PDB file of C-alpha atoms in Angstrom:
ATOM      1  CA  MET X 632       5.325 -21.620   9.782  1.00  0.00           C
ATOM      2  CA  GLY X 633       1.498 -21.351  10.514  1.00  0.00           C
ATOM      3  CA  THR X 634      -1.342 -19.453  11.564  1.00  0.00           C
ATOM      4  CA  PHE X 635      -3.459 -18.877  14.560  1.00  0.00           C
ATOM      5  CA  LYS X 636      -6.374 -17.062  15.363  1.00  0.00           C
ATOM      6  CA  VAL X 637      -8.844 -15.932  18.192  1.00  0.00           C
ATOM      7  CA  ASP X 638     -12.175 -14.712  17.562  1.00  0.00           C
ATOM      8  CA  ALA X 639     -14.387 -12.823  20.440  1.00  0.00           C
ATOM      9  CA  ASP X 640     -17.632 -14.168  18.482  1.00  0.00           C
ATOM     10  CA  SER X 641     -16.462 -17.705  18.615  1.00  0.00           C
ATOM     11  CA  THR X 642     -14.495 -17.806  21.992  1.00  0.00           C
ATOM     12  CA  GLY X 643     -16.360 -15.081  24.070  1.00  0.00           C
ATOM     13  CA  THR X 644     -15.328 -11.497  25.139  1.00  0.00           C
ATOM     14  CA  GLY X 645     -12.332 -10.258  27.389  1.00  0.00           C
ATOM     15  CA  ARG X 646     -10.143 -13.250  28.845  1.00  0.00           C
ATOM     16  CA  GLY X 647     -12.052 -15.674  27.001  1.00  0.00           C
ATOM     17  CA  THR X 648     -10.728 -14.551  23.646  1.00  0.00           C
ATOM     18  CA  TRP X 649      -7.286 -12.657  24.860  1.00  0.00           C
ATOM     19  CA  GLU X 650      -5.590 -15.128  27.170  1.00  0.00           C
ATOM     20  CA  PRO X 651      -6.143 -18.289  24.403  1.00  0.00           C
ATOM     21  CA  PHE X 652      -4.387 -16.175  22.166  1.00  0.00           C
ATOM     22  CA  ILE X 653      -1.396 -15.219  24.129  1.00  0.00           C
ATOM     23  CA  ASP X 654      -0.868 -18.466  25.178  1.00  0.00           C
ATOM     24  CA  THR X 655      -0.669 -19.658  21.645  1.00  0.00           C
ATOM     25  CA  TRP X 656       1.663 -17.009  20.786  1.00  0.00           C
ATOM     26  CA  ASN X 657       4.097 -17.628  23.858  1.00  0.00           C
ATOM     27  CA  GLU X 658       3.942 -21.310  22.728  1.00  0.00           C
ATOM     28  CA  ARG X 659       4.826 -20.574  19.106  1.00  0.00           C
ATOM     29  CA  MET X 660       6.471 -17.237  18.909  1.00  0.00           C
ATOM     30  CA  GLY X 661       7.421 -16.213  22.407  1.00  0.00           C
ATOM     31  CA  ASP X 662      11.419 -17.082  22.012  1.00  0.00           C
ATOM     32  CA  LEU X 663      11.608 -14.850  19.098  1.00  0.00           C
ATOM     33  CA  TYR X 664       9.007 -12.414  19.618  1.00  0.00           C
ATOM     34  CA  PRO X 665       8.140 -11.761  23.142  1.00  0.00           C
ATOM     35  CA  LEU X 666       4.892  -9.828  24.063  1.00  0.00           C
ATOM     36  CA  PRO X 667       4.748  -6.804  26.379  1.00  0.00           C
ATOM     37  CA  GLU X 668       2.176  -7.160  29.228  1.00  0.00           C
ATOM     38  CA  PHE X 669      -1.302  -5.387  28.387  1.00  0.00           C
ATOM     39  CA  SER X 670      -3.403  -3.707  30.540  1.00  0.00           C
ATOM     40  CA  ALA X 671      -6.288  -5.021  32.709  1.00  0.00           C
ATOM     41  CA  PRO X 672      -8.841  -3.137  30.943  1.00  0.00           C
ATOM     42  CA  THR X 673      -7.485  -4.352  27.774  1.00  0.00           C
ATOM     43  CA  VAL X 674      -7.326  -8.277  29.043  1.00  0.00           C
ATOM     44  CA  ASP X 675     -10.809  -8.339  30.900  1.00  0.00           C
ATOM     45  CA  GLY X 676     -12.815  -6.171  27.946  1.00  0.00           C
ATOM     46  CA  PHE X 677     -11.310  -7.354  24.964  1.00  0.00           C
ATOM     47  CA  ARG X 678     -13.566  -7.513  21.939  1.00  0.00           C
ATOM     48  CA  GLY X 679     -12.265  -8.472  18.763  1.00  0.00           C
ATOM     49  CA  THR X 680     -10.376 -10.957  16.244  1.00  0.00           C
ATOM     50  CA  MET X 681      -6.519 -11.128  16.313  1.00  0.00           C
ATOM     51  CA  ARG X 682      -5.033 -13.491  13.930  1.00  0.00           C
ATOM     52  CA  SER X 683      -1.272 -14.088  13.261  1.00  0.00           C
ATOM     53  CA  VAL X 684       0.624 -16.025  10.557  1.00  0.00           C
ATOM     54  CA  THR X 685       4.146 -16.632  10.643  1.00  0.00           C
ATOM     55  CA  LEU X 686       6.607 -17.504   7.687  1.00  0.00           C
ATOM     56  CA  GLU X 687       9.976 -18.443   9.469  1.00  0.00           C
ATOM     57  CA  ASP X 688      11.090 -15.614  11.246  1.00  0.00           C
ATOM     58  CA  THR X 689       8.669 -13.069   9.884  1.00  0.00           C
ATOM     59  CA  ALA X 690       5.422 -12.614  11.355  1.00  0.00           C
ATOM     60  CA  ILE X 691       1.770 -10.748   9.942  1.00  0.00           C
ATOM     61  CA  ASN X 692      -0.766  -9.709  12.751  1.00  0.00           C
ATOM     62  CA  GLU X 693      -3.916  -8.572  12.312  1.00  0.00           C
ATOM     63  CA  LEU X 694      -6.085  -7.083  14.946  1.00  0.00           C
ATOM     64  CA  TRP X 695      -9.628  -5.969  14.604  1.00  0.00           C
ATOM     65  CA  ALA X 696     -11.420  -4.803  17.753  1.00  0.00           C
ATOM     66  CA  SER X 697     -14.155  -2.875  19.325  1.00  0.00           C
ATOM     67  CA  SER X 698     -12.281  -2.274  22.481  1.00  0.00           C
ATOM     68  CA  PRO X 699      -9.041  -0.046  23.022  1.00  0.00           C
ATOM     69  CA  VAL X 700      -5.572  -2.124  23.540  1.00  0.00           C
ATOM     70  CA  SER X 701      -2.942  -0.718  25.819  1.00  0.00           C
ATOM     71  CA  THR X 702       0.261  -1.980  27.217  1.00  0.00           C
ATOM     72  CA  GLN X 703       0.584  -1.995  30.896  1.00  0.00           C
ATOM     73  CA  ALA X 704       4.298  -2.885  30.789  1.00  0.00           C
ATOM     74  CA  VAL X 705       7.329  -3.564  28.325  1.00  0.00           C
ATOM     75  CA  GLY X 706      10.524  -5.499  28.465  1.00  0.00           C
ATOM     76  CA  THR X 707      13.687  -4.088  28.927  1.00  0.00           C
ATOM     77  CA  HIS X 708      15.852  -6.542  26.702  1.00  0.00           C
ATOM     78  CA  GLU X 709      17.075  -5.563  23.193  1.00  0.00           C
ATOM     79  CA  HIS X 710      15.327  -6.436  19.942  1.00  0.00           C
ATOM     80  CA  ASP X 711      16.771  -6.301  16.189  1.00  0.00           C
ATOM     81  CA  GLN X 712      13.316  -6.126  14.312  1.00  0.00           C
ATOM     82  CA  ILE X 713      11.693  -4.108  11.646  1.00  0.00           C
ATOM     83  CA  ARG X 714       8.161  -3.509  12.621  1.00  0.00           C
ATOM     84  CA  LEU X 715       5.683  -2.267  10.250  1.00  0.00           C
ATOM     85  CA  TYR X 716       2.161  -1.024  11.429  1.00  0.00           C
ATOM     86  CA  VAL X 717      -0.529  -0.280   8.503  1.00  0.00           C
ATOM     87  CA  GLY X 718      -3.689   1.504   9.929  1.00  0.00           C
ATOM     88  CA  LEU X 719      -6.921  -0.096   8.626  1.00  0.00           C
ATOM     89  CA  ARG X 720      -9.293   1.667  10.837  1.00  0.00           C
ATOM     90  CA  GLY X 721      -9.270   3.890  14.183  1.00  0.00           C
ATOM     91  CA  ALA X 722      -5.354   4.784  15.282  1.00  0.00           C
ATOM     92  CA  VAL X 723      -2.410   3.391  17.090  1.00  0.00           C
ATOM     93  CA  ALA X 724      -0.340   5.357  18.834  1.00  0.00           C
ATOM     94  CA  LEU X 725       3.101   4.360  19.659  1.00  0.00           C
ATOM     95  CA  GLN X 726       4.688   5.959  22.630  1.00  0.00           C
ATOM     96  CA  ASP X 727       8.135   7.454  22.030  1.00  0.00           C
ATOM     97  CA  PRO X 728       9.759   4.786  19.743  1.00  0.00           C
ATOM     98  CA  HIS X 729      13.446   5.224  20.253  1.00  0.00           C
ATOM     99  CA  ASP X 730      14.288   6.361  16.704  1.00  0.00           C
ATOM    100  CA  GLN X 731      11.054   8.554  16.356  1.00  0.00           C
ATOM    101  CA  GLY X 732      11.853  11.611  18.660  1.00  0.00           C
ATOM    102  CA  GLY X 733       8.175  11.820  19.901  1.00  0.00           C
ATOM    103  CA  ASP X 734       5.420   9.586  19.638  1.00  0.00           C
ATOM    104  CA  ALA X 735       3.890   8.125  16.208  1.00  0.00           C
ATOM    105  CA  TYR X 736       0.473   7.837  15.224  1.00  0.00           C
ATOM    106  CA  VAL X 737      -0.761   5.352  12.836  1.00  0.00           C
ATOM    107  CA  SER X 738      -4.318   5.922  11.240  1.00  0.00           C
ATOM    108  CA  ALA X 739      -6.397   4.361   8.757  1.00  0.00           C
ATOM    109  CA  ASP X 740      -4.699   4.414   5.287  1.00  0.00           C
ATOM    110  CA  THR X 741      -1.169   5.464   6.713  1.00  0.00           C
ATOM    111  CA  TYR X 742       1.845   3.211   7.651  1.00  0.00           C
ATOM    112  CA  PHE X 743       4.827   3.696  10.120  1.00  0.00           C
ATOM    113  CA  MET X 744       7.958   1.705   9.945  1.00  0.00           C
ATOM    114  CA  HIS X 745      10.759   1.490  12.299  1.00  0.00           C
ATOM    115  CA  HIS X 746      13.572  -0.386  13.381  1.00  0.00           C
ATOM    116  CA  VAL X 747      12.655  -1.786  17.021  1.00  0.00           C
ATOM    117  CA  VAL X 748      15.599  -1.963  19.530  1.00  0.00           C
ATOM    118  CA  THR X 749      13.777  -1.421  22.698  1.00  0.00           C
ATOM    119  CA  GLU X 750       9.979  -1.891  23.416  1.00  0.00           C
ATOM    120  CA  ASN X 751       7.674   1.153  23.673  1.00  0.00           C
ATOM    121  CA  HIS X 752       4.387   1.479  25.170  1.00  0.00           C
ATOM    122  CA  PHE X 753       1.194   1.822  22.597  1.00  0.00           C
ATOM    123  CA  HIS X 754      -2.280   2.375  22.869  1.00  0.00           C
ATOM    124  CA  THR X 755      -5.231   2.462  20.405  1.00  0.00           C
ATOM    125  CA  THR X 756      -8.798   4.148  19.781  1.00  0.00           C
ATOM    126  CA  PRO X 757     -11.731   2.364  20.898  1.00  0.00           C
ATOM    127  CA  VAL X 758     -12.435   0.956  17.752  1.00  0.00           C
ATOM    128  CA  ILE X 759      -9.058  -0.386  15.813  1.00  0.00           C
ATOM    129  CA  GLY X 760      -8.225  -2.289  12.662  1.00  0.00           C
ATOM    130  CA  THR X 761      -4.030  -2.732  11.989  1.00  0.00           C
ATOM    131  CA  ARG X 762      -1.856  -5.000  10.443  1.00  0.00           C
ATOM    132  CA  ILE X 763       1.508  -5.270  12.284  1.00  0.00           C
ATOM    133  CA  PHE X 764       4.402  -6.688  10.500  1.00  0.00           C
ATOM    134  CA  ILE X 765       7.369  -8.060  12.350  1.00  0.00           C
ATOM    135  CA  PHE X 766      10.730  -8.573   9.871  1.00  0.00           C
ATOM    136  CA  PRO X 767      13.952  -9.797  10.965  1.00  0.00           C
ATOM    137  CA  GLY X 768      16.498  -6.667  11.770  1.00  0.00           C
ATOM    138  CA  ASP X 769      19.121  -7.946   9.193  1.00  0.00           C
ATOM    139  CA  ALA X 770      17.016  -8.042   6.142  1.00  0.00           C
ATOM    140  CA  LEU X 771      15.850  -4.409   6.213  1.00  0.00           C
ATOM    141  CA  ARG X 772      17.937  -2.661   8.806  1.00  0.00           C
ATOM    142  CA  SER X 773      20.063  -0.891   6.618  1.00  0.00           C
ATOM    143  CA  LEU X 774      17.072   1.104   4.720  1.00  0.00           C
ATOM    144  CA  VAL X 775      15.429   2.064   8.158  1.00  0.00           C
ATOM    145  CA  ALA X 776      17.581   2.166  11.177  1.00  0.00           C
ATOM    146  CA  GLY X 777      17.671   5.779  12.381  1.00  0.00           C
ATOM    147  CA  GLU X 778      15.058   7.070   9.521  1.00  0.00           C
ATOM    148  CA  PRO X 779      11.460   5.614  10.737  1.00  0.00           C
ATOM    149  CA  ARG X 780       9.251   5.377   7.264  1.00  0.00           C
ATOM    150  CA  THR X 781       5.678   6.558   7.253  1.00  0.00           C
ATOM    151  CA  GLY X 782       3.557   6.907   4.138  1.00  0.00           C
ATOM    152  CA  GLN X 783       0.039   6.447   2.589  1.00  0.00           C
ATOM    153  CA  ALA X 784      -1.044   2.653   2.454  1.00  0.00           C
ATOM    154  CA  THR X 785      -2.741   3.586  -0.600  1.00  0.00           C
ATOM    155  CA  SER X 786       0.444   3.739  -2.671  1.00  0.00           C
ATOM    156  CA  PRO X 787       1.013   1.372  -5.325  1.00  0.00           C
ATOM    157  CA  ALA X 788       3.978  -0.193  -3.238  1.00  0.00           C
ATOM    158  CA  SER X 789       1.633  -0.643  -0.237  1.00  0.00           C
ATOM    159  CA  GLN X 790      -1.033  -2.028  -2.480  1.00  0.00           C
ATOM    160  CA  MET X 791       1.265  -4.712  -3.433  1.00  0.00           C
ATOM    161  CA  LEU X 792       2.460  -5.534  -0.162  1.00  0.00           C
ATOM    162  CA  MET X 793      -1.036  -5.736   1.123  1.00  0.00           C
ATOM    163  CA  ALA X 794      -2.263  -7.924  -1.530  1.00  0.00           C
ATOM    164  CA  HIS X 795       0.306 -10.584  -0.963  1.00  0.00           C
ATOM    165  CA  THR X 796      -0.550 -10.273   2.616  1.00  0.00           C
ATOM    166  CA  SER X 797      -3.979 -11.447   2.058  1.00  0.00           C
ATOM    167  CA  MET X 798      -2.865 -14.142  -0.407  1.00  0.00           C
ATOM    168  CA  VAL X 799      -0.332 -15.451   2.653  1.00  0.00           C
ATOM    169  CA  GLN X 800      -3.088 -15.130   5.173  1.00  0.00           C
ATOM    170  CA  ARG X 801      -5.472 -17.076   3.027  1.00  0.00           C
ATOM    171  CA  THR X 802      -3.135 -19.851   2.075  1.00  0.00           C
ATOM    172  CA  VAL X 803      -0.415 -20.307   4.682  1.00  0.00           C
ATOM    173  CA  SER X 804      -1.783 -23.751   5.815  1.00  0.00           C
ATOM    174  CA  ASP X 805      -1.354 -25.214   2.165  1.00  0.00           C
ATOM    175  CA  LEU X 806       2.085 -23.589   1.592  1.00  0.00           C
ATOM    176  CA  SER X 807       4.838 -26.383   1.278  1.00  0.00           C
ATOM    177  CA  PRO X 808       8.318 -25.449   3.209  1.00  0.00           C
ATOM    178  CA  ALA X 809       9.531 -24.233  -0.172  1.00  0.00           C
ATOM    179  CA  GLY X 810       6.391 -22.143  -0.995  1.00  0.00           C
ATOM    180  CA  ALA X 811       6.587 -20.534   2.687  1.00  0.00           C
ATOM    181  CA  HIS X 812       9.792 -19.777   1.859  1.00  0.00           C
ATOM    182  CA  ALA X 813       9.310 -18.096  -1.504  1.00  0.00           C
ATOM    183  CA  SER X 814       6.394 -15.863   0.141  1.00  0.00           C
ATOM    184  CA  ARG X 815       8.400 -14.969   2.929  1.00  0.00           C
ATOM    185  CA  ASN X 816      11.035 -13.939   0.709  1.00  0.00           C
ATOM    186  CA  ALA X 817       8.313 -12.017  -1.414  1.00  0.00           C
ATOM    187  CA  LEU X 818       7.085 -10.312   1.833  1.00  0.00           C
ATOM    188  CA  LEU X 819      10.735  -8.618   2.538  1.00  0.00           C
ATOM    189  CA  GLU X 820      11.003  -7.757  -1.271  1.00  0.00           C
ATOM    190  CA  LEU X 821       7.793  -5.862  -1.052  1.00  0.00           C
ATOM    191  CA  ALA X 822       8.627  -4.163   2.399  1.00  0.00           C
ATOM    192  CA  LYS X 823      11.704  -3.077   0.459  1.00  0.00           C
ATOM    193  CA  GLY X 824       9.406  -1.767  -2.360  1.00  0.00           C
ATOM    194  CA  LEU X 825       7.818   0.036   0.266  1.00  0.00           C
ATOM    195  CA  ILE X 826      10.449   1.849   1.557  1.00  0.00           C
ATOM    196  CA  LEU X 827      12.285   2.786  -1.674  1.00  0.00           C
ATOM    197  CA  ASP X 828       8.543   3.417  -2.867  1.00  0.00           C
ATOM    198  CA  HIS X 829       9.044   1.330  -5.965  1.00  0.00           C
ATOM    199  CA  PHE X 830       8.729  -2.196  -6.806  1.00  0.00           C
ATOM    200  CA  ASP X 831      10.411  -4.305  -9.676  1.00  0.00           C
ATOM    201  CA  ASP X 832       7.202  -5.169 -11.982  1.00  0.00           C
ATOM    202  CA  ARG X 833       9.293  -7.493 -14.224  1.00  0.00           C
ATOM    203  CA  GLU X 834      10.036  -9.306 -11.195  1.00  0.00           C
ATOM    204  CA  PRO X 835       8.052 -12.630 -11.809  1.00  0.00           C
ATOM    205  CA  THR X 836       7.615 -13.285  -7.953  1.00  0.00           C
ATOM    206  CA  PHE X 837       5.650 -10.432  -7.487  1.00  0.00           C
ATOM    207  CA  THR X 838       3.077 -11.330 -10.407  1.00  0.00           C
ATOM    208  CA  PRO X 839       0.439 -13.098  -8.059  1.00  0.00           C
ATOM    209  CA  ALA X 840       0.469 -10.101  -5.757  1.00  0.00           C
ATOM    210  CA  LEU X 841       0.227  -7.596  -8.615  1.00  0.00           C
ATOM    211  CA  ALA X 842      -2.858  -9.435 -10.160  1.00  0.00           C
ATOM    212  CA  GLN X 843      -4.446  -9.650  -6.601  1.00  0.00           C
ATOM    213  CA  ALA X 844      -3.935  -6.010  -5.928  1.00  0.00           C
ATOM    214  CA  ALA X 845      -5.355  -4.909  -9.456  1.00  0.00           C
ATOM    215  CA  LYS X 846      -8.575  -7.421  -8.030  1.00  0.00           C
ATOM    216  CA  ASP X 847      -8.481  -5.647  -4.775  1.00  0.00           C
ATOM    217  CA  LEU X 848      -8.658  -2.134  -6.351  1.00  0.00           C
ATOM    218  CA  ALA X 849     -11.366  -3.193  -8.733  1.00  0.00           C
ATOM    219  CA  GLU X 850     -13.445  -4.498  -6.080  1.00  0.00           C
ATOM    220  CA  ALA X 851     -14.040  -0.952  -4.636  1.00  0.00           C
ATOM    221  CA  ARG X 852     -14.991   0.447  -8.145  1.00  0.00           C
ATOM    222  CA  LEU X 853     -17.209  -1.973  -9.865  1.00  0.00           C
ATOM    223  CA  THR X 854     -19.915   0.697 -10.160  1.00  0.00           C
ATOM    224  CA  ASP X 855     -17.221   3.138 -11.194  1.00  0.00           C
ATOM    225  CA  ALA X 856     -17.615   4.124 -15.225  1.00  0.00           C
ATOM    226  CA  GLU X 857     -14.208   5.185 -15.302  1.00  0.00           C
ATOM    227  CA  LEU X 858     -12.958   1.447 -14.076  1.00  0.00           C
ATOM    228  CA  SER X 859     -10.783  -0.123 -16.950  1.00  0.00           C
ATOM    229  CA  PRO X 860      -7.535  -2.248 -17.194  1.00  0.00           C
ATOM    230  CA  ALA X 861      -5.606   0.980 -17.944  1.00  0.00           C
ATOM    231  CA  ALA X 862      -7.091   2.996 -15.044  1.00  0.00           C
ATOM    232  CA  ILE X 863      -5.930   0.400 -12.707  1.00  0.00           C
ATOM    233  CA  ALA X 864      -2.482   0.108 -14.375  1.00  0.00           C
ATOM    234  CA  ALA X 865      -2.136   3.850 -13.982  1.00  0.00           C
ATOM    235  CA  GLN X 866      -3.183   3.353 -10.266  1.00  0.00           C
ATOM    236  CA  LEU X 867      -0.598   0.915  -9.588  1.00  0.00           C
ATOM    237  CA  HIS X 868       2.014   2.973 -11.804  1.00  0.00           C
ATOM    238  CA  VAL X 869       2.495  -0.028 -13.629  1.00  0.00           C
ATOM    239  CA  SER X 870       1.953  -0.541 -17.781  1.00  0.00           C
ATOM    240  CA  VAL X 871      -1.363  -2.091 -19.079  1.00  0.00           C
ATOM    241  CA  ARG X 872       0.928  -4.649 -20.425  1.00  0.00           C
ATOM    242  CA  THR X 873       2.524  -5.280 -17.509  1.00  0.00           C
ATOM    243  CA  LEU X 874      -0.769  -5.809 -15.923  1.00  0.00           C
ATOM    244  CA  GLN X 875      -2.046  -8.029 -18.342  1.00  0.00           C
ATOM    245  CA  ARG X 876       0.880 -10.213 -18.204  1.00  0.00           C
ATOM    246  CA  ALA X 877       0.098 -10.769 -14.488  1.00  0.00           C
ATOM    247  CA  PHE X 878      -3.210 -12.271 -15.305  1.00  0.00           C
ATOM    248  CA  ALA X 879      -1.610 -14.454 -18.219  1.00  0.00           C
ATOM    249  CA  SER X 880      -1.336 -17.447 -16.067  1.00  0.00           C
ATOM    250  CA  LEU X 881      -5.025 -16.996 -14.486  1.00  0.00           C
ATOM    251  CA  ASP X 882      -7.814 -18.410 -15.876  1.00  0.00           C
ATOM    252  CA  GLU X 883      -9.346 -15.021 -17.042  1.00  0.00           C
ATOM    253  CA  SER X 884      -8.338 -11.750 -18.233  1.00  0.00           C
ATOM    254  CA  PHE X 885      -8.451  -8.714 -16.020  1.00  0.00           C
ATOM    255  CA  SER X 886     -11.131  -7.116 -18.324  1.00  0.00           C
ATOM    256  CA  ALA X 887     -13.061 -10.560 -17.999  1.00  0.00           C
ATOM    257  CA  TYR X 888     -12.766 -10.470 -14.194  1.00  0.00           C
ATOM    258  CA  ILE X 889     -13.975  -6.995 -13.975  1.00  0.00           C
ATOM    259  CA  ARG X 890     -17.054  -8.193 -16.265  1.00  0.00           C
ATOM    260  CA  ARG X 891     -17.644 -11.278 -13.987  1.00  0.00           C
ATOM    261  CA  ARG X 892     -17.703  -9.511 -10.793  1.00  0.00           C
ATOM    262  CA  ARG X 893     -20.027  -6.837 -12.208  1.00  0.00           C
ATOM    263  CA  LEU X 894     -22.391  -9.647 -13.256  1.00  0.00           C
ATOM    264  CA  GLU X 895     -21.988 -11.134  -9.752  1.00  0.00           C
ATOM    265  CA  GLU X 896     -22.726  -7.868  -8.098  1.00  0.00           C
ATOM    266  CA  ALA X 897     -25.591  -7.390 -10.459  1.00  0.00           C
ATOM    267  CA  ALA X 898     -27.236 -11.020  -9.932  1.00  0.00           C
ATOM    268  CA  GLU X 899     -26.923 -10.485  -6.104  1.00  0.00           C
ATOM    269  CA  ALA X 900     -28.811  -7.028  -6.386  1.00  0.00           C
ATOM    270  CA  LEU X 901     -31.489  -8.383  -8.756  1.00  0.00           C
ATOM    271  CA  THR X 902     -32.190 -11.177  -6.423  1.00  0.00           C
ATOM    272  CA  ALA X 903     -32.064  -9.811  -2.975  1.00  0.00           C
ATOM    273  CA  SER X 904     -35.019  -9.906  -0.935  1.00  0.00           C
ATOM    274  CA  GLY X 905     -36.960  -7.013  -1.622  1.00  0.00           C
ATOM    275  CA  SER X 906     -35.174  -5.782  -4.338  1.00  0.00           C
ATOM    276  CA  ARG X 907     -36.987  -3.590  -7.036  1.00  0.00           C
ATOM    277  CA  LEU X 908     -34.149  -3.006  -9.079  1.00  0.00           C
ATOM    278  CA  SER X 909     -34.647  -3.538 -12.746  1.00  0.00           C
ATOM    279  CA  VAL X 910     -32.768  -4.680 -15.359  1.00  0.00           C
ATOM    280  CA  SER X 911     -32.218  -1.640 -17.323  1.00  0.00           C
ATOM    281  CA  GLU X 912     -31.136  -0.107 -13.751  1.00  0.00           C
ATOM    282  CA  ALA X 913     -28.668  -3.017 -13.197  1.00  0.00           C
ATOM    283  CA  ALA X 914     -27.160  -2.560 -17.119  1.00  0.00           C
ATOM    284  CA  ALA X 915     -26.736   1.172 -16.105  1.00  0.00           C
ATOM    285  CA  LEU X 916     -25.457   0.777 -12.667  1.00  0.00           C
ATOM    286  CA  TRP X 917     -22.772  -1.837 -13.564  1.00  0.00           C
ATOM    287  CA  HIS X 918     -21.733   0.095 -16.921  1.00  0.00           C
ATOM    288  CA  PHE X 919     -23.066  -2.262 -19.680  1.00  0.00           C
ATOM    289  CA  THR X 920     -23.576  -0.638 -22.929  1.00  0.00           C
ATOM    290  CA  ASP X 921     -27.784  -1.247 -22.649  1.00  0.00           C
ATOM    291  CA  SER X 922     -29.895  -3.614 -21.278  1.00  0.00           C
ATOM    292  CA  SER X 923     -29.625  -6.402 -24.324  1.00  0.00           C
ATOM    293  CA  HIS X 924     -25.748  -6.173 -23.712  1.00  0.00           C
ATOM    294  CA  PHE X 925     -26.537  -7.145 -20.262  1.00  0.00           C
ATOM    295  CA  ILE X 926     -28.998  -9.613 -20.695  1.00  0.00           C
ATOM    296  CA  ARG X 927     -26.567 -11.601 -22.827  1.00  0.00           C
ATOM    297  CA  ALA X 928     -23.510 -11.581 -20.943  1.00  0.00           C
ATOM    298  CA  PHE X 929     -25.847 -12.420 -17.681  1.00  0.00           C
ATOM    299  CA  LYS X 930     -26.899 -15.438 -19.766  1.00  0.00           C
ATOM    300  CA  LYS X 931     -23.475 -16.193 -21.074  1.00  0.00           C
ATOM    301  CA  GLN X 932     -22.220 -16.200 -17.374  1.00  0.00           C
ATOM    302  CA  TYR X 933     -25.484 -17.947 -15.809  1.00  0.00           C
ATOM    303  CA  HIS X 934     -27.095 -19.928 -18.714  1.00  0.00           C
ATOM    304  CA  ALA X 935     -30.324 -17.872 -17.972  1.00  0.00           C
ATOM    305  CA  THR X 936     -31.672 -14.491 -18.261  1.00  0.00           C
ATOM    306  CA  PRO X 937     -31.902 -12.418 -15.047  1.00  0.00           C
ATOM    307  CA  ALA X 938     -35.768 -13.051 -14.880  1.00  0.00           C
ATOM    308  CA  GLN X 939     -35.230 -16.551 -15.038  1.00  0.00           C
ATOM    309  CA  PHE X 940     -32.433 -16.670 -12.641  1.00  0.00           C
ATOM    310  CA  ALA X 941     -34.554 -14.862 -10.161  1.00  0.00           C
ATOM    311  CA  ARG X 942     -37.381 -17.101 -10.531  1.00  0.00           C
ATOM    312  CA  ARG X 943     -34.652 -19.974  -9.754  1.00  0.00           C
ATOM    313  CA  LEU X 944     -33.850 -18.233  -6.614  1.00  0.00           C
ATOM    314  CA  THR X 945     -37.669 -17.888  -5.412  1.00  0.00           C
TER     315      THR X 945
END
């Protein structure tokens, strides 16, 4: 269990970033998941960030790069893995996976999951963002073998998996062995949900992921007049009551979360350097009933009116 990361901003570009990551991978995971050999342009020109999280026999790898990545040679030994590629930006091209019958392309907001028996070459676009999950074969093989799965990474099941993944990435260093085991099992169950396009919203294990998925969706819609618990519940294909239950163990309801985040965004905008946003414009932008309502809510959260708050920061 653990996490390791390299970043071109802190270690330099090219080999200065690439080789420490590969060395750490081989030390910690090489026996379980041997890497292919990457092309010289990949190694010498790499600019980006790579981070890996391991939970027992499961790994989450996230790559953000502004340089292309491609393989030069792949191993001939057999695997028994399920790999899930989720596109975040750009595209990954998998060359003739054995169970695909042709190349597979994973672009932004799509996913590709298949059973890996033999390694295949791959290459990426010059600008790339992707998450690559590696699951043990015996956990998901019966659902994927011979039938690769593709779909939209914006589906409710995918949103749940991605939300749980983000939580694991943030907290893995603090997880106890029991917590890591539970997180790993939740990853596998959510991966099954992705395959079946359904997750059990009554399962307590998924409650944190459901709450996080709701938060992630809300973040992108804070200035949307239609944002509400009902709208997000519909987007995740759960009932409002189920969504409310997911927030019951947290310090605030989902409605309170939306209000707090809108106020935080408004406070940042009002106090930004050179900002000319008025209180009435902020109230309208973040969908408060009127300026008076906005000022009352702002004062309750920050113990100051917007004007007083801005003066404190100047």
